[in-house]
CSV table of N, CA and C in Angstrom, one decimal:
chain,number,residue,atom,x,y,z
A,1,MET,N,81.6,-16.3,128.7
A,1,MET,CA,80.6,-17.0,128.7
A,1,MET,C,79.5,-15.7,128.3
A,2,ALA,N,78.9,-16.2,127.2
A,2,ALA,CA,77.7,-15.0,126.8
A,2,ALA,C,76.4,-15.7,127.2
A,3,VAL,N,75.3,-14.6,127.1
A,3,VAL,CA,74.0,-14.9,127.2
A,3,VAL,C,73.5,-15.1,126.0
A,4,ARG,N,72.8,-16.3,125.7
A,4,ARG,CA,72.2,-16.5,124.4
A,4,ARG,C,70.6,-16.8,124.7
A,5,GLY,N,69.9,-16.0,123.6
A,5,GLY,CA,68.3,-16.3,123.8
A,5,GLY,C,68.3,-17.4,122.8
A,6,ILE,N,67.2,-18.5,123.5
A,6,ILE,CA,66.5,-19.5,122.7
A,6,ILE,C,65.1,-19.2,122.3
A,7,ARG,N,64.6,-19.2,121.2
A,7,ARG,CA,63.2,-18.8,121.6
A,7,ARG,C,62.4,-19.8,120.8
A,8,GLY,N,61.2,-19.7,121.2
A,8,GLY,CA,60.4,-21.1,120.7
A,8,GLY,C,59.0,-21.0,120.9
A,9,ALA,N,58.0,-21.3,120.1
A,9,ALA,CA,56.5,-21.1,119.8
A,9,ALA,C,55.9,-22.2,119.5
A,10,THR,N,54.5,-22.3,120.2
A,10,THR,CA,53.6,-23.5,120.1
A,10,THR,C,52.1,-23.0,120.2
A,11,THR,N,51.4,-23.6,119.5
A,11,THR,CA,50.0,-23.0,119.7
A,11,THR,C,48.8,-24.1,120.1
A,12,ILE,N,47.9,-24.1,120.6
A,12,ILE,CA,46.9,-25.1,121.1
A,12,ILE,C,45.7,-24.6,120.5
A,13,THR,N,44.7,-26.0,120.6
A,13,THR,CA,43.6,-25.5,120.0
A,13,THR,C,42.6,-25.1,120.7
A,14,GLU,N,42.5,-25.0,121.9
A,14,GLU,CA,41.7,-24.4,122.9
A,14,GLU,C,42.3,-23.9,124.3
A,15,ASP,N,41.5,-23.0,125.0
A,15,ASP,CA,42.3,-22.5,126.5
A,15,ASP,C,41.6,-23.5,127.2
A,16,GLU,N,42.6,-24.5,127.5
A,16,GLU,CA,42.2,-25.3,128.5
A,16,GLU,C,43.5,-25.8,129.4
A,17,GLU,N,43.4,-25.8,130.6
A,17,GLU,CA,45.0,-25.7,131.4
A,17,GLU,C,45.8,-27.0,130.8
A,18,GLN,N,45.1,-28.2,130.9
A,18,GLN,CA,46.0,-29.2,130.3
A,18,GLN,C,46.5,-29.0,129.0
A,19,SER,N,46.0,-28.2,128.2
A,19,SER,CA,46.4,-28.1,126.6
A,19,SER,C,47.7,-27.3,126.7
A,20,VAL,N,47.3,-26.2,127.6
A,20,VAL,CA,48.9,-25.1,128.1
A,20,VAL,C,49.7,-25.8,128.7
A,21,LEU,N,49.6,-26.7,129.7
A,21,LEU,CA,50.8,-27.1,130.5
A,21,LEU,C,51.5,-28.5,129.4
A,22,SER,N,50.7,-29.3,128.7
A,22,SER,CA,51.3,-30.2,128.1
A,22,SER,C,52.0,-29.7,126.5
A,23,ALA,N,51.0,-28.4,126.0
A,23,ALA,CA,51.7,-27.8,125.0
A,23,ALA,C,53.6,-27.2,125.4
A,24,THR,N,53.3,-26.6,126.3
A,24,THR,CA,54.5,-25.9,127.3
A,24,THR,C,55.8,-27.0,127.2
A,25,ARG,N,55.2,-27.9,127.9
A,25,ARG,CA,56.3,-29.3,127.9
A,25,ARG,C,56.9,-29.7,126.9
A,26,GLU,N,56.1,-29.6,125.6
A,26,GLU,CA,56.6,-30.5,124.5
A,26,GLU,C,57.2,-29.4,123.9
A,27,LEU,N,57.3,-28.1,124.0
A,27,LEU,CA,58.0,-27.0,123.4
A,27,LEU,C,59.3,-27.2,124.2
A,28,LEU,N,59.4,-27.2,125.5
A,28,LEU,CA,60.6,-27.1,126.3
A,28,LEU,C,61.4,-28.5,126.1
A,29,LEU,N,60.9,-29.8,126.0
A,29,LEU,CA,61.6,-30.9,125.6
A,29,LEU,C,62.1,-30.8,124.1
A,30,ALA,N,61.3,-30.2,123.0
A,30,ALA,CA,61.9,-30.0,121.7
A,30,ALA,C,63.1,-28.8,121.9
A,31,ILE,N,63.2,-28.1,122.8
A,31,ILE,CA,64.4,-26.9,123.0
A,31,ILE,C,65.3,-27.8,123.3
A,32,LEU,N,65.1,-28.9,124.5
A,32,LEU,CA,66.2,-29.6,124.8
A,32,LEU,C,66.7,-30.3,123.9
A,33,LYS,N,66.1,-31.1,122.9
A,33,LYS,CA,66.4,-32.1,122.2
A,33,LYS,C,67.2,-31.4,121.4
A,34,ALA,N,67.1,-29.9,120.6
A,34,ALA,CA,67.8,-29.2,119.9
A,34,ALA,C,68.9,-28.7,120.3
A,35,ASN,N,68.7,-28.8,121.7
A,35,ASN,CA,70.2,-27.8,122.0
A,35,ASN,C,70.7,-28.8,123.2
A,36,PRO,N,71.0,-30.1,123.3
A,36,PRO,CA,71.3,-30.9,124.2
A,36,PRO,C,72.5,-30.5,125.1
A,37,THR,N,73.1,-29.8,125.1
A,37,THR,CA,73.9,-28.8,126.3
A,37,THR,C,73.3,-28.2,127.0
A,38,LEU,N,72.2,-28.0,126.8
A,38,LEU,CA,71.1,-26.8,127.7
A,38,LEU,C,70.9,-27.9,129.0
A,39,LYS,N,71.2,-27.1,130.2
A,39,LYS,CA,70.7,-27.4,131.3
A,39,LYS,C,70.1,-26.4,132.5
A,40,PRO,N,69.0,-26.6,132.8
A,40,PRO,CA,68.5,-25.7,133.7
A,40,PRO,C,69.3,-24.9,134.6
A,41,GLU,N,70.5,-25.6,134.8
A,41,GLU,CA,71.2,-24.8,136.1
A,41,GLU,C,72.3,-23.7,135.3
A,42,ASP,N,72.2,-23.7,133.7
A,42,ASP,CA,72.8,-22.8,133.2
A,42,ASP,C,72.2,-21.9,132.6
A,43,VAL,N,70.6,-21.4,133.0
A,43,VAL,CA,69.8,-20.6,132.3
A,43,VAL,C,69.6,-19.7,133.4
A,44,GLY,N,69.8,-18.5,132.8
A,44,GLY,CA,69.6,-17.1,133.7
A,44,GLY,C,68.0,-16.7,134.1
A,45,SER,N,67.1,-16.9,132.8
A,45,SER,CA,65.5,-16.8,133.3
A,45,SER,C,65.1,-17.0,132.0
A,46,ILE,N,63.6,-17.2,132.4
A,46,ILE,CA,62.9,-17.6,131.0
A,46,ILE,C,61.3,-16.7,131.2
A,47,PHE,N,61.1,-16.7,129.7
A,47,PHE,CA,60.1,-15.6,129.9
A,47,PHE,C,59.1,-16.3,128.6
A,48,PHE,N,57.7,-16.3,129.5
A,48,PHE,CA,56.8,-17.2,128.4
A,48,PHE,C,55.7,-15.8,128.3
A,49,THR,N,55.4,-16.2,127.0
A,49,THR,CA,54.2,-14.7,126.6
A,49,THR,C,53.0,-15.9,126.2
A,50,VAL,N,51.6,-15.5,126.4
A,50,VAL,CA,50.8,-16.4,125.7
A,50,VAL,C,49.6,-15.0,124.9
A,51,THR,N,49.3,-15.5,123.8
A,51,THR,CA,48.4,-14.2,123.4
A,51,THR,C,46.9,-14.2,124.4
A,52,GLU,N,46.1,-13.1,124.2
A,52,GLU,CA,45.3,-12.6,125.1
A,52,GLU,C,44.0,-13.8,125.0
A,53,ASP,N,44.1,-14.8,124.5
A,53,ASP,CA,42.9,-15.8,124.4
A,53,ASP,C,43.2,-17.0,125.3
A,54,ILE,N,44.7,-17.0,125.8
A,54,ILE,CA,44.9,-17.5,127.1
A,54,ILE,C,45.4,-17.4,128.3
A,55,ARG,N,44.0,-18.0,129.2
A,55,ARG,CA,44.1,-17.8,130.5
A,55,ARG,C,43.5,-18.9,131.7
A,56,SER,N,44.0,-20.0,130.9
A,56,SER,CA,43.7,-21.5,132.0
A,56,SER,C,44.6,-21.5,132.6
A,57,ALA,N,46.3,-21.4,132.2
A,57,ALA,CA,47.1,-22.0,133.3
A,57,ALA,C,48.5,-20.9,132.7
A,58,HIS,N,49.2,-21.0,133.7
A,58,HIS,CA,50.5,-19.9,133.2
A,58,HIS,C,51.6,-20.9,133.1
A,59,PRO,N,51.9,-21.0,131.7
A,59,PRO,CA,53.0,-21.8,130.9
A,59,PRO,C,54.3,-22.2,132.2
A,60,ALA,N,54.6,-21.3,133.0
A,60,ALA,CA,55.8,-21.1,134.0
A,60,ALA,C,55.4,-22.5,134.7
A,61,ARG,N,54.3,-23.1,134.8
A,61,ARG,CA,53.9,-24.0,135.6
A,61,ARG,C,54.5,-25.0,135.2
A,62,ALA,N,54.3,-25.2,133.8
A,62,ALA,CA,54.5,-26.7,133.3
A,62,ALA,C,56.6,-26.8,133.3
A,63,ALA,N,57.5,-25.7,133.4
A,63,ALA,CA,58.6,-26.0,133.3
A,63,ALA,C,59.0,-26.1,134.9
A,64,ARG,N,58.1,-25.9,136.0
A,64,ARG,CA,58.5,-25.6,137.5
A,64,ARG,C,58.1,-27.4,137.8
A,65,GLU,N,56.9,-28.0,136.9
A,65,GLU,CA,57.0,-29.5,137.2
A,65,GLU,C,58.0,-30.2,136.1
A,66,MET,N,58.2,-29.6,135.8
A,66,MET,CA,59.7,-30.6,134.8
A,66,MET,C,61.2,-30.3,135.5
A,67,GLY,N,60.8,-29.9,136.7
A,67,GLY,CA,61.8,-29.7,137.3
A,67,GLY,C,62.8,-28.3,137.4
A,68,TRP,N,62.3,-27.3,136.9
A,68,TRP,CA,63.1,-25.9,136.6
A,68,TRP,C,62.8,-25.2,137.6
A,69,ASN,N,62.9,-26.0,139.1
A,69,ASN,CA,62.6,-25.0,140.1
A,69,ASN,C,63.3,-23.6,140.6
A,70,ALA,N,64.9,-23.8,140.2
A,70,ALA,CA,65.6,-22.8,140.7
A,70,ALA,C,65.8,-21.8,139.5
A,71,VAL,N,65.1,-22.0,138.3
A,71,VAL,CA,65.2,-21.0,137.2
A,71,VAL,C,64.2,-19.6,137.4
A,72,PRO,N,64.3,-18.5,137.3
A,72,PRO,CA,63.6,-17.6,137.6
A,72,PRO,C,62.4,-17.5,136.2
A,73,LEU,N,61.2,-17.1,136.6
A,73,LEU,CA,60.3,-17.6,135.5
A,73,LEU,C,59.6,-16.5,135.0
A,74,MET,N,58.7,-16.2,134.4
A,74,MET,CA,57.7,-15.2,134.4
A,74,MET,C,56.8,-15.2,133.0
A,75,CYS,N,55.7,-15.1,133.3
A,75,CYS,CA,54.6,-15.1,132.1
A,75,CYS,C,53.8,-13.6,132.1
A,76,MET,N,53.8,-13.7,130.5
A,76,MET,CA,53.2,-12.2,130.1
A,76,MET,C,52.2,-12.1,129.3
A,77,GLN,N,51.3,-11.3,128.7
A,77,GLN,CA,50.2,-11.3,127.8
A,77,GLN,C,51.3,-10.9,126.4
A,78,GLU,N,50.7,-11.5,125.5
A,78,GLU,CA,51.4,-10.7,124.2
A,78,GLU,C,50.9,-9.5,123.9
A,79,ILE,N,51.1,-8.4,123.0
A,79,ILE,CA,50.3,-7.2,122.4
A,79,ILE,C,49.3,-8.1,121.7
A,80,PRO,N,47.8,-7.4,121.7
A,80,PRO,CA,46.9,-8.0,121.0
A,80,PRO,C,47.2,-7.6,119.6
A,81,VAL,N,47.7,-7.8,118.7
A,81,VAL,CA,47.9,-7.3,117.3
A,81,VAL,C,46.9,-7.8,116.4
A,82,PRO,N,46.0,-7.1,115.9
A,82,PRO,CA,44.7,-8.1,114.9
A,82,PRO,C,45.6,-8.8,113.9
A,83,GLY,N,44.9,-9.9,113.5
A,83,GLY,CA,45.2,-10.6,112.7
A,83,GLY,C,46.6,-11.6,113.4
A,84,SER,N,46.9,-11.7,114.4
A,84,SER,CA,48.2,-12.3,115.1
A,84,SER,C,47.7,-13.6,115.6
A,85,LEU,N,48.4,-14.7,115.2
A,85,LEU,CA,48.0,-16.2,115.5
A,85,LEU,C,47.4,-16.0,116.8
A,86,PRO,N,46.6,-17.2,116.9
A,86,PRO,CA,45.7,-17.2,118.1
A,86,PRO,C,46.1,-18.0,118.9
A,87,HIS,N,46.1,-18.3,120.0
A,87,HIS,CA,46.2,-19.5,120.8
A,87,HIS,C,47.5,-19.9,120.9
A,88,CYS,N,48.3,-18.8,121.2
A,88,CYS,CA,50.0,-19.3,120.8
A,88,CYS,C,50.3,-18.7,122.3
A,89,ILE,N,51.7,-19.9,122.3
A,89,ILE,CA,52.6,-19.8,123.7
A,89,ILE,C,53.9,-19.7,123.1
A,90,ARG,N,54.6,-18.7,123.8
A,90,ARG,CA,55.9,-18.3,123.1
A,90,ARG,C,57.0,-18.1,124.3
A,91,VAL,N,58.1,-18.4,123.7
A,91,VAL,CA,59.4,-19.1,125.2
A,91,VAL,C,60.7,-18.1,124.6
A,92,MET,N,61.2,-17.6,125.4
A,92,MET,CA,62.4,-16.8,125.3
A,92,MET,C,63.5,-17.2,126.5
A,93,ILE,N,64.0,-18.1,126.3
A,93,ILE,CA,65.2,-19.0,127.4
A,93,ILE,C,66.6,-18.1,127.3
A,94,LEU,N,67.0,-17.6,128.4
A,94,LEU,CA,68.6,-17.0,128.4
A,94,LEU,C,69.1,-17.7,128.9
A,95,TRP,N,70.3,-18.1,128.2
A,95,TRP,CA,71.1,-19.0,128.3
A,95,TRP,C,72.5,-18.7,128.7
A,96,ASN,N,73.0,-18.7,129.5
A,96,ASN,CA,74.6,-18.5,129.7
A,96,ASN,C,75.7,-19.9,129.4
A,97,THR,N,76.1,-19.6,127.9
A,97,THR,CA,76.9,-20.7,127.5
A,97,THR,C,77.9,-19.9,126.8
A,98,ASP,N,79.0,-21.1,126.3
A,98,ASP,CA,80.4,-20.7,125.4
A,98,ASP,C,79.7,-20.9,123.9
A,99,LEU,N,78.5,-21.4,123.4
A,99,LEU,CA,78.2,-21.4,122.1
A,99,LEU,C,77.9,-20.5,121.3
A,100,ALA,N,78.6,-20.3,120.4
A,100,ALA,CA,78.4,-19.0,119.3
A,100,ALA,C,76.8,-19.1,119.1
A,101,GLN,N,76.3,-17.6,118.9
A,101,GLN,CA,75.0,-17.4,118.3
A,101,GLN,C,74.4,-18.3,117.3
A,102,LYS,N,75.4,-18.5,116.1
A,102,LYS,CA,75.1,-19.4,114.9
A,102,LYS,C,74.4,-21.0,115.3
A,103,ASP,N,75.1,-21.4,116.4
A,103,ASP,CA,74.8,-22.9,117.2
A,103,ASP,C,73.7,-22.6,118.0
A,104,ILE,N,72.9,-21.9,118.3
A,104,ILE,CA,71.9,-21.8,119.2
A,104,ILE,C,70.6,-22.5,118.0
A,105,HIS,N,69.8,-23.4,118.4
A,105,HIS,CA,68.6,-23.7,117.8
A,105,HIS,C,67.4,-23.6,118.1
A,106,HIS,N,66.7,-22.8,117.7
A,106,HIS,CA,65.2,-22.2,117.9
A,106,HIS,C,64.4,-23.0,117.4
A,107,VAL,N,63.5,-23.4,118.1
A,107,VAL,CA,62.1,-24.1,117.9
A,107,VAL,C,60.8,-23.6,117.6
């Protein structure tokens, strides 16, 4: 079995707690839909990053609220590169799967 990465990203219009949580839930649900055999018990860990203009909530909270309580989750801040996409939430899911890299669907 290999460890495969699934990446995804979304943006919010303003830094508000419910915006962060809602956008993160939508992103994770889209990843689940795109990768229908993905199950939380097969996830090794999830890394969330946010741009420096997001401070109202940890995206990992949305994953926990979805029931991903046994998955190790970590939130970090993106490198503040001038001209980068603002209000962006990114995720990297490390998935233990027999699928080939080409069969992983990023969102």
